[in-house]
Short mmCIF file of C-alpha atoms in Angstrom, two decimals:
data_model
loop_
_atom_site.label_atom_id
_atom_site.label_comp_id
_atom_site.label_asym_id
_atom_site.label_seq_id
_atom_site.Cartn_x
_atom_site.Cartn_y
_atom_site.Cartn_z
CA UNK A 1 12.13 49.49 3.22
CA UNK A 2 12.00 47.91 -0.25
CA UNK A 3 10.37 49.71 -3.15
CA UNK A 4 6.90 48.68 -4.30
CA UNK A 5 5.31 48.54 -7.72
CA UNK A 6 3.41 51.72 -6.83
CA UNK A 7 6.70 53.53 -6.03
CA UNK A 8 8.14 52.54 -9.40
CA UNK A 9 5.02 53.67 -11.28
CA UNK A 10 4.85 57.01 -9.49
CA UNK A 11 8.49 57.82 -10.16
CA UNK A 12 8.91 56.37 -13.66
CA UNK A 13 5.44 55.88 -15.15
CA UNK A 14 5.69 59.13 -17.12
CA UNK A 15 9.07 58.08 -18.54
CA UNK A 16 7.53 54.79 -19.64
CA UNK A 17 4.63 56.43 -21.48
CA UNK A 18 7.03 58.90 -23.10
CA UNK A 19 9.17 56.01 -24.37
CA UNK A 20 6.38 53.59 -25.36
CA UNK A 21 3.30 55.71 -25.99
CA UNK A 22 0.04 56.29 -24.13
CA UNK A 23 -1.98 53.15 -24.83
CA UNK A 24 -5.27 53.44 -22.95
CA UNK A 25 -5.24 50.00 -21.24
CA UNK A 26 -1.69 50.49 -19.99
CA UNK A 27 -2.35 54.05 -18.80
CA UNK A 28 -5.37 52.82 -16.81
CA UNK A 29 -3.27 50.13 -15.14
CA UNK A 30 -0.44 52.51 -14.23
CA UNK A 31 -2.88 55.14 -12.95
CA UNK A 32 -4.70 52.61 -10.78
CA UNK A 33 -1.49 51.22 -9.26
CA UNK A 34 -0.14 54.72 -8.54
CA UNK A 35 -3.39 55.76 -6.81
CA UNK A 36 -4.00 52.55 -4.85
CA UNK A 37 -4.39 53.06 -1.11
CA UNK A 38 -3.68 56.77 -1.29
CA UNK A 39 -5.76 59.88 -0.60
CA UNK A 40 -6.51 60.06 -4.33
CA UNK A 41 -9.09 57.28 -3.90
CA UNK A 42 -10.37 58.39 -0.51
CA UNK A 43 -10.89 56.06 2.41
CA UNK A 44 -12.19 55.69 5.95
CA UNK A 45 -11.14 56.19 9.53
CA UNK A 46 -11.74 53.08 11.63
CA UNK A 47 -11.97 52.59 15.40
CA UNK A 48 -11.22 49.29 17.12
CA UNK A 49 -14.37 48.09 18.85
CA UNK A 50 -12.31 46.61 21.69
CA UNK A 51 -9.70 49.22 22.69
CA UNK A 52 -10.71 52.35 20.78
CA UNK A 53 -7.51 52.65 18.75
CA UNK A 54 -8.08 54.45 15.44
CA UNK A 55 -6.60 53.59 12.06
CA UNK A 56 -6.71 55.40 8.72
CA UNK A 57 -7.34 53.21 5.69
CA UNK A 58 -7.33 54.41 2.08
CA UNK A 59 -9.33 52.61 -0.59
CA UNK A 60 -7.84 50.02 -2.92
CA UNK A 61 -7.90 50.48 -6.68
CA UNK A 62 -9.23 46.91 -7.22
CA UNK A 63 -7.37 46.68 -10.50
CA UNK A 64 -6.59 43.04 -11.32
CA UNK A 65 -2.97 43.98 -12.14
CA UNK A 66 -2.24 45.68 -8.81
CA UNK A 67 -0.04 43.65 -6.42
CA UNK A 68 -1.70 45.29 -3.39
CA UNK A 69 -5.27 44.33 -4.31
CA UNK A 70 -5.10 40.58 -4.79
CA UNK A 71 -4.94 39.23 -1.23
CA UNK A 72 -8.63 39.46 -0.33
CA UNK A 73 -9.71 37.98 -3.67
CA UNK A 74 -7.34 35.07 -3.17
CA UNK A 75 -8.75 34.33 0.28
CA UNK A 76 -12.36 34.20 -0.92
CA UNK A 77 -11.47 32.07 -3.94
CA UNK A 78 -9.46 29.62 -1.83
CA UNK A 79 -12.36 29.19 0.58
CA UNK A 80 -14.64 28.24 -2.33
CA UNK A 81 -12.07 25.79 -3.75
CA UNK A 82 -11.56 24.18 -0.34
CA UNK A 83 -15.19 23.05 -0.34
CA UNK A 84 -14.66 21.36 -3.72
CA UNK A 85 -11.62 19.30 -2.78
CA UNK A 86 -11.93 15.52 -3.00
CA UNK A 87 -10.11 12.97 -0.79
CA UNK A 88 -7.86 11.82 -3.66
CA UNK A 89 -4.37 12.73 -4.87
CA UNK A 90 -4.07 15.76 -7.17
CA UNK A 91 -1.69 16.32 -10.08
CA UNK A 92 -0.32 19.62 -11.32
CA UNK A 93 -0.13 19.76 -15.14
CA UNK A 94 1.36 22.62 -17.18
CA UNK A 95 0.80 23.33 -20.90
CA UNK A 96 3.26 25.79 -22.47
CA UNK A 97 3.26 27.43 -25.90
CA UNK A 98 6.54 27.25 -27.88
CA UNK A 99 8.63 30.40 -28.39
CA UNK A 100 7.87 30.38 -32.13
CA UNK A 101 4.26 31.44 -31.39
CA UNK A 102 4.81 34.00 -28.66
CA UNK A 103 4.96 37.16 -30.78
CA UNK A 104 1.80 36.13 -32.63
CA UNK A 105 0.09 35.42 -29.30
CA UNK A 106 1.23 38.76 -27.88
CA UNK A 107 -0.45 40.55 -30.80
CA UNK A 108 -3.67 38.54 -30.33
CA UNK A 109 -3.91 38.12 -26.57
CA UNK A 110 -7.62 37.55 -26.02
CA UNK A 111 -8.13 35.19 -28.99
CA UNK A 112 -4.88 33.26 -28.46
CA UNK A 113 -5.38 32.89 -24.69
CA UNK A 114 -8.88 31.52 -25.31
CA UNK A 115 -7.44 29.01 -27.77
CA UNK A 116 -4.72 28.05 -25.29
CA UNK A 117 -7.30 27.29 -22.61
CA UNK A 118 -9.57 25.42 -25.01
CA UNK A 119 -6.85 23.32 -26.61
CA UNK A 120 -5.16 22.40 -23.33
CA UNK A 121 -8.41 21.54 -21.50
CA UNK A 122 -9.74 19.49 -24.42
CA UNK A 123 -6.42 17.65 -24.57
CA UNK A 124 -6.71 16.55 -20.95
CA UNK A 125 -10.34 15.52 -21.43
CA UNK A 126 -9.74 13.68 -24.72
CA UNK A 127 -6.76 11.68 -23.49
CA UNK A 128 -8.42 10.91 -20.14
CA UNK A 129 -11.59 9.58 -21.81
CA UNK A 130 -9.54 7.08 -23.81
CA UNK A 131 -9.81 3.70 -22.04
CA UNK A 132 -6.18 2.97 -22.95
CA UNK A 133 -5.21 5.70 -20.47
CA UNK A 134 -7.96 6.32 -17.90
CA UNK A 135 -11.38 6.04 -19.51
CA UNK A 136 -13.11 8.59 -17.30
CA UNK A 137 -14.49 12.11 -17.16
CA UNK A 138 -12.17 14.54 -15.38
CA UNK A 139 -13.00 17.60 -13.31
CA UNK A 140 -10.29 20.27 -13.04
CA UNK A 141 -9.48 23.95 -13.24
CA UNK A 142 -6.75 25.98 -14.92
CA UNK A 143 -4.96 29.24 -14.28
CA UNK A 144 -3.40 31.31 -17.08
CA UNK A 145 0.10 32.66 -16.49
CA UNK A 146 2.12 34.58 -19.07
CA UNK A 147 5.38 35.32 -17.27
CA UNK A 148 8.72 33.91 -16.20
CA UNK A 149 10.47 34.97 -13.02
CA UNK A 150 12.38 37.50 -15.15
CA UNK A 151 9.05 38.93 -16.43
CA UNK A 152 9.58 37.60 -19.96
CA UNK A 153 6.51 36.68 -22.01
CA UNK A 154 5.92 32.95 -21.56
CA UNK A 155 2.22 31.97 -21.93
CA UNK A 156 1.22 28.74 -20.19
CA UNK A 157 -1.66 27.26 -18.22
CA UNK A 158 -1.43 25.51 -14.86
CA UNK A 159 -4.06 22.82 -14.25
CA UNK A 160 -4.90 21.20 -10.92
CA UNK A 161 -6.42 17.79 -11.66
CA UNK A 162 -7.73 15.03 -9.36
CA UNK A 163 -5.94 11.73 -10.00
CA UNK A 164 -8.97 10.06 -11.51
CA UNK A 165 -12.44 10.63 -12.90
CA UNK A 166 -15.99 9.33 -13.16
CA UNK A 167 -17.31 6.64 -15.51
CA UNK A 168 -20.83 5.19 -15.23
CA UNK A 169 -21.18 6.39 -11.63
CA UNK A 170 -17.88 4.80 -10.62
CA UNK A 171 -14.65 6.52 -9.64
CA UNK A 172 -11.76 5.44 -11.84
CA UNK A 173 -8.47 6.26 -10.14
CA UNK A 174 -5.06 6.46 -11.78
CA UNK A 175 -3.24 3.13 -11.91
CA UNK A 176 -0.20 4.71 -10.29
CA UNK A 177 0.00 7.50 -7.70
CA UNK A 178 3.08 8.81 -9.55
CA UNK A 179 1.72 8.69 -13.10
CA UNK A 180 -1.25 10.58 -14.52
CA UNK A 181 -1.45 10.60 -18.35
CA UNK A 182 1.28 9.98 -20.98
CA UNK A 183 3.20 13.22 -21.59
CA UNK A 184 4.08 12.51 -25.23
CA UNK A 185 0.44 11.87 -26.07
CA UNK A 186 -0.67 15.03 -24.27
CA UNK A 187 1.97 17.08 -26.10
CA UNK A 188 1.02 15.79 -29.56
CA UNK A 189 -2.73 16.23 -29.03
CA UNK A 190 -2.23 19.71 -27.56
CA UNK A 191 -0.12 20.82 -30.53
CA UNK A 192 -2.67 19.54 -33.04
CA UNK A 193 -5.63 21.16 -31.31
CA UNK A 194 -3.96 24.53 -30.78
CA UNK A 195 -2.77 24.84 -34.37
CA UNK A 196 -6.17 23.74 -35.73
CA UNK A 197 -8.01 26.33 -33.62
CA UNK A 198 -5.45 29.00 -34.53
CA UNK A 199 -5.97 28.37 -38.25
CA UNK A 200 -9.72 28.44 -37.77
CA UNK A 201 -9.46 31.82 -36.01
CA UNK A 202 -7.44 33.17 -38.91
CA UNK A 203 -10.01 31.96 -41.44
CA UNK A 204 -12.80 33.61 -39.46
CA UNK A 205 -10.83 36.88 -39.37
CA UNK A 206 -10.50 37.10 -35.58
CA UNK A 207 -6.69 37.17 -35.71
CA UNK A 208 -4.76 40.29 -36.68
CA UNK A 209 -3.22 40.00 -40.14
CA UNK A 210 0.11 38.19 -39.92
CA UNK A 211 1.99 37.93 -43.27
CA UNK A 212 4.31 35.21 -41.94
CA UNK A 213 1.48 33.16 -40.41
CA UNK A 214 2.16 29.97 -42.40
CA UNK A 215 5.89 29.96 -41.69
CA UNK A 216 5.29 30.68 -37.99
CA UNK A 217 2.85 27.77 -37.73
CA UNK A 218 5.21 25.47 -39.66
CA UNK A 219 8.08 26.32 -37.29
CA UNK A 220 5.82 25.74 -34.27
CA UNK A 221 4.59 22.42 -35.64
CA UNK A 222 8.19 21.24 -36.08
CA UNK A 223 9.19 21.87 -32.48
CA UNK A 224 8.33 19.81 -29.37
CA UNK A 225 5.57 21.33 -27.24
CA UNK A 226 6.26 21.31 -23.53
CA UNK A 227 3.67 19.58 -21.38
CA UNK A 228 4.55 18.16 -18.00
CA UNK A 229 2.90 16.82 -14.89
CA UNK A 230 4.53 17.37 -11.55
CA UNK A 231 4.40 14.65 -8.87
CA UNK A 232 1.06 14.65 -7.02
CA UNK A 233 0.53 16.96 -4.09
CA UNK A 234 1.07 15.46 -0.66
CA UNK A 235 -2.52 16.17 0.40
CA UNK A 236 -5.57 18.31 -0.43
CA UNK A 237 -4.21 20.82 2.09
CA UNK A 238 -1.04 21.04 0.02
CA UNK A 239 -3.19 21.85 -3.01
CA UNK A 240 -4.57 24.90 -1.22
CA UNK A 241 -1.10 25.98 -0.14
CA UNK A 242 0.04 25.78 -3.75
CA UNK A 243 -3.00 27.68 -5.01
CA UNK A 244 -2.42 30.49 -2.53
CA UNK A 245 0.81 31.26 -4.41
CA UNK A 246 -0.60 31.00 -7.94
CA UNK A 247 -4.10 32.46 -8.04
CA UNK A 248 -5.06 36.13 -8.44
CA UNK A 249 -1.41 37.00 -9.03
CA UNK A 250 0.08 39.03 -11.82
CA UNK A 251 3.71 38.89 -12.99
CA UNK A 252 5.46 40.02 -9.78
CA UNK A 253 4.62 40.65 -6.14
CA UNK A 254 5.94 43.54 -4.07
CA UNK A 255 7.97 41.21 -1.88
CA UNK A 256 10.13 40.23 -4.87
CA UNK A 257 11.05 43.87 -5.58
CA UNK A 258 14.34 44.50 -3.76
CA UNK A 259 14.97 48.14 -4.55
CA UNK A 260 14.73 51.19 -6.80
CA UNK A 261 17.85 53.32 -7.12
CA UNK A 262 19.01 55.77 -9.78
CA UNK A 263 16.29 54.61 -12.16
CA UNK A 264 17.21 50.93 -11.83
CA UNK A 265 14.86 48.29 -10.37
CA UNK A 266 16.34 45.22 -8.71
CA UNK A 267 14.16 42.20 -8.02
CA UNK A 268 14.53 38.60 -6.97
CA UNK A 269 13.99 35.77 -9.45
CA UNK A 270 14.18 32.01 -9.19
CA UNK A 271 16.55 30.47 -11.71
CA UNK A 272 15.48 27.79 -14.20
CA UNK A 273 15.01 24.20 -13.06
CA UNK A 274 18.27 23.14 -14.69
CA UNK A 275 20.00 25.73 -12.48
CA UNK A 276 18.42 24.04 -9.44
CA UNK A 277 16.01 26.93 -8.82
CA UNK A 278 18.57 29.14 -7.05
CA UNK A 279 17.59 32.75 -6.36
CA UNK A 280 19.23 35.53 -8.33
CA UNK A 281 18.94 39.29 -8.46
CA UNK A 282 17.81 40.87 -11.75
CA UNK A 283 18.46 44.55 -12.49
CA UNK A 284 16.54 46.47 -15.16
CA UNK A 285 15.97 50.12 -15.92
CA UNK A 286 12.65 51.24 -14.48
CA UNK A 287 11.25 51.84 -17.97
CA UNK A 288 12.24 48.34 -19.13
CA UNK A 289 10.86 46.87 -15.90
CA UNK A 290 7.48 48.53 -16.52
CA UNK A 291 7.54 47.43 -20.16
CA UNK A 292 8.01 43.81 -19.12
CA UNK A 293 5.39 44.11 -16.39
CA UNK A 294 2.81 45.44 -18.86
CA UNK A 295 3.50 42.60 -21.29
CA UNK A 296 1.34 40.57 -18.91
CA UNK A 297 -1.75 42.74 -18.81
CA UNK A 298 -4.87 40.64 -19.06
CA UNK A 299 -7.38 41.48 -21.83
CA UNK A 300 -10.47 43.29 -20.58
CA UNK A 301 -13.08 40.92 -19.08
CA UNK A 302 -10.85 37.92 -19.77
CA UNK A 303 -11.31 35.04 -17.32
CA UNK A 304 -7.90 33.83 -16.10
CA UNK A 305 -9.24 30.96 -13.96
CA UNK A 306 -11.54 28.43 -15.64
CA UNK A 307 -13.23 25.19 -14.61
CA UNK A 308 -13.84 22.11 -16.73
CA UNK A 309 -15.48 18.68 -16.67
CA UNK A 310 -17.44 17.91 -13.52
CA UNK A 311 -16.09 21.18 -12.02
CA UNK A 312 -17.46 23.32 -14.88
CA UNK A 313 -19.59 26.18 -13.57
CA UNK A 314 -22.81 25.12 -15.30
CA UNK A 315 -23.40 21.79 -13.51
CA UNK A 316 -20.78 21.87 -10.77
CA UNK A 317 -23.09 21.43 -7.80
CA UNK A 318 -24.97 18.44 -9.26
CA UNK A 319 -21.92 16.67 -10.67
CA UNK A 320 -19.74 17.28 -7.63
CA UNK A 321 -22.47 15.87 -5.39
CA UNK A 322 -22.50 12.74 -7.58
CA UNK A 323 -18.71 12.41 -7.39
CA UNK A 324 -18.77 12.76 -3.61
CA UNK A 325 -21.47 10.10 -3.33
CA UNK A 326 -19.35 7.75 -5.43
CA UNK A 327 -16.32 8.42 -3.21
CA UNK A 328 -18.44 8.41 -0.04
CA UNK A 329 -16.85 11.75 0.83
CA UNK A 330 -18.27 14.58 2.90
CA UNK A 331 -18.04 18.25 1.97
CA UNK A 332 -14.81 19.58 3.56
CA UNK A 333 -14.88 22.63 5.78
CA UNK A 334 -13.60 25.82 4.22
CA UNK A 335 -10.81 27.62 6.10
CA UNK A 336 -11.80 30.76 7.96
CA UNK A 337 -10.82 33.91 6.07
CA UNK A 338 -8.04 35.99 7.57
CA UNK A 339 -9.15 39.32 9.04
CA UNK A 340 -8.48 42.24 6.72
CA UNK A 341 -7.14 44.40 9.56
CA UNK A 342 -5.85 43.49 13.02
CA UNK A 343 -5.53 46.05 15.79
CA UNK A 344 -1.91 46.80 16.61
CA UNK A 345 -2.74 47.29 20.29
CA UNK A 346 -5.18 44.55 21.33
CA UNK A 347 -4.98 42.24 18.26
CA UNK A 348 -8.77 42.37 17.79
CA UNK A 349 -10.25 42.41 14.29
CA UNK A 350 -13.57 44.20 14.79
CA UNK A 351 -13.68 47.74 13.47
CA UNK A 352 -16.23 50.58 13.35
CA UNK A 353 -16.23 53.22 10.62
CA UNK A 354 -16.13 56.65 12.28
CA UNK A 355 -15.42 58.87 9.29
CA UNK A 356 -15.38 58.82 5.48
CA UNK A 357 -12.55 60.52 3.62
CA UNK A 358 -13.51 61.81 0.21
CA UNK A 359 -11.20 61.23 -2.76
CA UNK A 360 -8.85 64.11 -3.51
CA UNK A 361 -7.37 65.28 -6.79
CA UNK A 362 -3.87 63.88 -7.32
CA UNK A 363 -2.79 67.11 -8.96
#
């Protein structure tokens, strides 16, 4: 059986804190992952309502960084998104920050991630409203990711965008099913907005003091900023399939961890696009593996998934109803959620709690 993130934390978490210090947010994450679905958190004994088989289930830690705790959240979120899908093509757009800014961003996670979302979303909206390109109001959502397959720090936002928008109660679709908005324009606007908001944050004192700020910004301004749009999804169903891999996920899943031996973690990683995406095995010391994993901790109360335009939370119901009326589209049915536990004997999914197990002290 392959190792899990919890195995690595239990065996090498103390070595990590000894090497890198006991920072409270990181200690909380490691403690939660180590305790997840163990007697430390308590649990319940369940009985199958059909055949009487009993199962013991320990409680989850519910930490947003725990690979074991994200499945149920993903299912609920996907069901909500399924009811918002429109019968139009969807594009997948990615906005990435250049390497010159990454250390500054790492030191100012919450502020810089907010600016990344704001600059990228406003770029899409600004360019789309221009009648030279689309001339319509978009509705879309974005998901913040900060990692590569090798767990390096690489902040970027994935956006899922319908191929069109609304103008004067009319749906304006993209002129081509293969082309959304001009990449060079998106890149230039994104760079200008991000740098402007970054400078504003510095003037307001919300950024940590950075003596090389001006030279960092100058180097970032001089480099191309990567923005790209993938070909549209084959169908709205394909959008959901894609989202199931990208939402409520942090850095690495347990299935990518191949082993833990003699203090070395091996895990699977997909190579870069120019290497044709082939799989490779990466080996790191457990302490270095945990250091890279914790690079991607999300700031407290930070919202990693955000909605914009006619999908913005404030007026979503009203605006989405208008869009559907314009498209003459019905509300799609949401997929049924998968059962959280299936009986190994009769395959039923109805359970009765017969006992509560109190949390125990890990010491």
